[in-house]
Structures are given as C-alpha cells and as structure tokens.
mmCIF file of C-alpha atoms in Angstrom:
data_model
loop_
_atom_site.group_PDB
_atom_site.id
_atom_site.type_symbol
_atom_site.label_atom_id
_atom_site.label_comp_id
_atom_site.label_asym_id
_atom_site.label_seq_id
_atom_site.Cartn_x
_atom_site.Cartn_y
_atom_site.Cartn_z
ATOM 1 C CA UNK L 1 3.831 -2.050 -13.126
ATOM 2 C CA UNK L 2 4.755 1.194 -14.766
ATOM 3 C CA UNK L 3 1.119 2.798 -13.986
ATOM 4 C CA UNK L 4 1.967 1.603 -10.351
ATOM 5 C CA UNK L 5 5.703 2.900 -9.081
ATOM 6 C CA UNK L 6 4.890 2.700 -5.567
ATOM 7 C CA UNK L 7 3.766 -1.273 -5.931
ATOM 8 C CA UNK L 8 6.838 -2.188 -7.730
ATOM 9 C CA UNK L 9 9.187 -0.051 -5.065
ATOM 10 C CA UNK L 10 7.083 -1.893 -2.340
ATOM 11 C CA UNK L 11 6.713 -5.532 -3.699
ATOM 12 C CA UNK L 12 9.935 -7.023 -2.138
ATOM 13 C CA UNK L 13 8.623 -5.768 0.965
ATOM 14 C CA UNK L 14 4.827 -7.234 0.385
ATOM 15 C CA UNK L 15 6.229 -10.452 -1.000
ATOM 16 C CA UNK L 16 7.952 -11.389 1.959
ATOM 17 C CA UNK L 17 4.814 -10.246 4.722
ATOM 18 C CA UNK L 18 3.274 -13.187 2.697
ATOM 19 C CA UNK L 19 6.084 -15.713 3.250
ATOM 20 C CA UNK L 20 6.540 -14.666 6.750
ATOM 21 C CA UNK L 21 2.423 -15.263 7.158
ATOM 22 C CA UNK L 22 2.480 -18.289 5.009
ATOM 23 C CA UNK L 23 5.839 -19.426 6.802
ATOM 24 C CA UNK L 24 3.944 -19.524 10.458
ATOM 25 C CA UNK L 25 1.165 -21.095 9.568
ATOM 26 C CA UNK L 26 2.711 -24.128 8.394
ATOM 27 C CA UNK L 27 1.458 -26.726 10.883
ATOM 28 C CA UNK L 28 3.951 -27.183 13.470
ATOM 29 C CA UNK L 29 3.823 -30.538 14.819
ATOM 30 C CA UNK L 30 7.278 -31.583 13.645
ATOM 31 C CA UNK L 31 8.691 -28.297 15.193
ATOM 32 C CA UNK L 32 10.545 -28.783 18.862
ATOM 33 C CA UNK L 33 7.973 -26.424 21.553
ATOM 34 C CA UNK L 34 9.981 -24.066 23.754
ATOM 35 C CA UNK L 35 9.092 -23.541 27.007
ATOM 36 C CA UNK L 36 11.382 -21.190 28.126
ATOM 37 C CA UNK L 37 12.800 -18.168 27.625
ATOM 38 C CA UNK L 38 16.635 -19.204 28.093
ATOM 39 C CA UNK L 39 15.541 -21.674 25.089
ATOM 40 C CA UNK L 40 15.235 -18.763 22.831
ATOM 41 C CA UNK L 41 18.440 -19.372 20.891
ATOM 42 C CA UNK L 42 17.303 -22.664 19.039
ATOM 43 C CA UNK L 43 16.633 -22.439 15.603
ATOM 44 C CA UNK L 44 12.915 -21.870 15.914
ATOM 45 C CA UNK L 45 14.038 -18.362 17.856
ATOM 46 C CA UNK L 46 16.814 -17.804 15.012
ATOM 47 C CA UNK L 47 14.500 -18.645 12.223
ATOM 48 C CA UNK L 48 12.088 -15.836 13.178
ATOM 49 C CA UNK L 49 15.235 -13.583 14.037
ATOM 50 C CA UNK L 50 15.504 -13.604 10.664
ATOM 51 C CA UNK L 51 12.497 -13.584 9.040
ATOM 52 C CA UNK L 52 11.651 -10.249 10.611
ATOM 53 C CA UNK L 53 15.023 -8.935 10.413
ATOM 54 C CA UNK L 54 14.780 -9.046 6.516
ATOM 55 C CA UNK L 55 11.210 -8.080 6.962
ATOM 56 C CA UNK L 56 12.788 -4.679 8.609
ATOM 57 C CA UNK L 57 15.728 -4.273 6.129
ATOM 58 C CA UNK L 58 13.501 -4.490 3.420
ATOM 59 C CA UNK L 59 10.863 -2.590 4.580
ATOM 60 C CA UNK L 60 13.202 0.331 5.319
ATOM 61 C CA UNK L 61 15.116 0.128 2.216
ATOM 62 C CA UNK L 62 12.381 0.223 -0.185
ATOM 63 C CA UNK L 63 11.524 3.785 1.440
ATOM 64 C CA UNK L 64 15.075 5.710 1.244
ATOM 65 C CA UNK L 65 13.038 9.006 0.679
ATOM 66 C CA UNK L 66 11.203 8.765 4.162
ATOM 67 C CA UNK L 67 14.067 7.615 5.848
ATOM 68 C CA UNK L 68 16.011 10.621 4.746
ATOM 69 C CA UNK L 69 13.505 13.177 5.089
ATOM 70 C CA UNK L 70 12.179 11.987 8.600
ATOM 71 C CA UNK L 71 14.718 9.381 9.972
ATOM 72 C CA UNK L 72 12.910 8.630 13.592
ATOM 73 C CA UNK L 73 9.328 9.099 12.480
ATOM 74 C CA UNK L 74 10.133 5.940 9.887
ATOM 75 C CA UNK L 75 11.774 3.519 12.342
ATOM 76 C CA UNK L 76 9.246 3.976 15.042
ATOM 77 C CA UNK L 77 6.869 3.417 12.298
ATOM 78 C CA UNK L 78 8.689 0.155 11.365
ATOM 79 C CA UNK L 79 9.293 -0.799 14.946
ATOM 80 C CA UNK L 80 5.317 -0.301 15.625
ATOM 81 C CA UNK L 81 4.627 -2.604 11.947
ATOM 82 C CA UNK L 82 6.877 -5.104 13.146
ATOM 83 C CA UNK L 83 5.015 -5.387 16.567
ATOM 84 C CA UNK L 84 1.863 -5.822 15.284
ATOM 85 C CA UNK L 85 2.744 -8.326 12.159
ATOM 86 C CA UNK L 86 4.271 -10.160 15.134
ATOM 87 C CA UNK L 87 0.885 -10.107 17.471
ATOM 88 C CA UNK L 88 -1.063 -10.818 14.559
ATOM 89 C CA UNK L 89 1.179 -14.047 13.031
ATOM 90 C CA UNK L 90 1.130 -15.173 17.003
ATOM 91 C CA UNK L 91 -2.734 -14.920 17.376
ATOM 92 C CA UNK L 92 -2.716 -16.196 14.090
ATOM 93 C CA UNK L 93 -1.016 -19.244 15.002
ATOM 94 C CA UNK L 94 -3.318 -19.904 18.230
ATOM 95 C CA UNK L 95 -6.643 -19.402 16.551
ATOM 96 C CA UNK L 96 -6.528 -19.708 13.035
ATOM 97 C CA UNK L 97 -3.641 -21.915 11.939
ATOM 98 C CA UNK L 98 -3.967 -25.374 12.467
ATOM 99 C CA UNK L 99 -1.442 -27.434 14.897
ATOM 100 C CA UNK L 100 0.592 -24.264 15.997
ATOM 101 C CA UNK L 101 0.592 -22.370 18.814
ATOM 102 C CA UNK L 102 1.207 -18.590 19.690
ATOM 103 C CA UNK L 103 4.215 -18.311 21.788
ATOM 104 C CA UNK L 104 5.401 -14.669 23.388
ATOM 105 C CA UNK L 105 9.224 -15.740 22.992
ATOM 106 C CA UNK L 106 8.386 -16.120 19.207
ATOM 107 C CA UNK L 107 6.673 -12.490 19.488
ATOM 108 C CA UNK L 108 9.533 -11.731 21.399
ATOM 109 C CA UNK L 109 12.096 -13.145 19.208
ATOM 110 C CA UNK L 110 10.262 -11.105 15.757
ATOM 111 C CA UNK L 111 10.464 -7.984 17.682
ATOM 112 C CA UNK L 112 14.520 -8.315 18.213
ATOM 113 C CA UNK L 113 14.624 -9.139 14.614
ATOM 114 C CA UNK L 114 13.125 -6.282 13.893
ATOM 115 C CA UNK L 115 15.183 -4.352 15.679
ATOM 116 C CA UNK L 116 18.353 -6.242 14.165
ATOM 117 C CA UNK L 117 17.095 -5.325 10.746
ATOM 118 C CA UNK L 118 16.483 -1.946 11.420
ATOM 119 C CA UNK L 119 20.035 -1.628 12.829
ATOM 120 C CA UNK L 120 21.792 -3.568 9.978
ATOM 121 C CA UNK L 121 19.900 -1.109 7.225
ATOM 122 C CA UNK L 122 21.228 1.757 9.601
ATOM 123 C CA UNK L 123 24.823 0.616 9.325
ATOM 124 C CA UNK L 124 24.759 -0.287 5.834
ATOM 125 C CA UNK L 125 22.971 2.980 4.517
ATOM 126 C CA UNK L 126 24.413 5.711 6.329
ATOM 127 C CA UNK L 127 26.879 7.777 4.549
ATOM 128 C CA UNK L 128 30.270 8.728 5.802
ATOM 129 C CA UNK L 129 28.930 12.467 5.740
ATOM 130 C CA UNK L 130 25.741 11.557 8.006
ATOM 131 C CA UNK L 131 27.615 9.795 10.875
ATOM 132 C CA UNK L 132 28.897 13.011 11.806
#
C-alpha cells in the first residue's frame, strides 16, 4: 500500500461503491415496493438516504486537498458521481440484478443522500476561519 498512497487515501471510499453495488443487487422480493412518491420516507427510501450520504461524506473527505484548493469544482464533481452511481445501481437493478426493480424515487432518494452527505462533510469540516 505504501507504493500506492492514492489507493490507500481512496479505499474507504472504493470499499463502500462495492457495498452500495453489492447492497442493491440483493434480490428484493422480501423488500415492501413503493409506488409513490409520498411513500419515500419508509425505510427502503432511508436506507439509500444513507448509503449515499456516507458514499458523499466519504468520498469528499478522503480528498481534503481538492476540496480546499477548488471547493465548487469538487462538489459538483461529487454531485455529478453520485448521479450517475445512482442511474447505474437503478438500471442495474432492472436489467441485470435478479428480482429487483429500478425505481426513480430510489434514484431520487440516492441523489438527496448525496446531497445530505455533501452538506454534513461541509458542516463538519469547515473551520471557524472559513465561515467567514
């Protein structure tokens, strides 16, 4: 690990992509479907609230040097990287993975999480002299 920094700075970040991909394609007959939107807050909606809000946190914390040196250019690049891990694990779900089903208010629900994340590493990182 010492001939690869980067890797090691990065692997919380990789290791959970892989449990958020191995996570949805878990068959999901014995989850409850939601058909709605105003449904979003049962735990299927909270679980991948979660799972992408850590996905952001950690994503954005194992990169302090590019989120101090260009602060927007990173989040929009997080934002955009949470967007399209969400597309793919939902078209992953309705084509690939066996007995699930994509759903836009799960893609809808990652994307808040991301957002959640990225706001929860912005309130936890910034120092007293930044908030200025």
């Amino acid at each position: 690990m010492r001939q690869f920094p980067s890797l090691r700075r990065n692997l919380p970040g990789i290791l959970w992509t892989a449990l958020i991909v191995l996570l949805m394609g878990i068959p999901g007959n014995r989850f409850p479907q939601i058909s709605s939107f105003w449904e979003w807050l049962e735990p299927d909606k909270l679980i991948h609230l979660v799972l992408f809000g850590v996905w952001a946190y950690l994503i954005l914390r194992q990169n302090p040097a590019q989120y101090h040196r260009n602060r927007g250019r990173l989040f929009v690049l997080v934002l955009l990287s949470g967007a399209i891990l969400s597309a793919a694990t939902e078209l992953l779900q309705h084509y690939v993975f066996i007995n699930r089903s994509g759903n836009i208010y799960d893609a809808l629900a990652n994307i808040i999480g991301t957002i959640f994340g990225m706001i929860i590493y912005i309130t936890t990182h910034t120092k007293k002299s930044d908030k200025r």
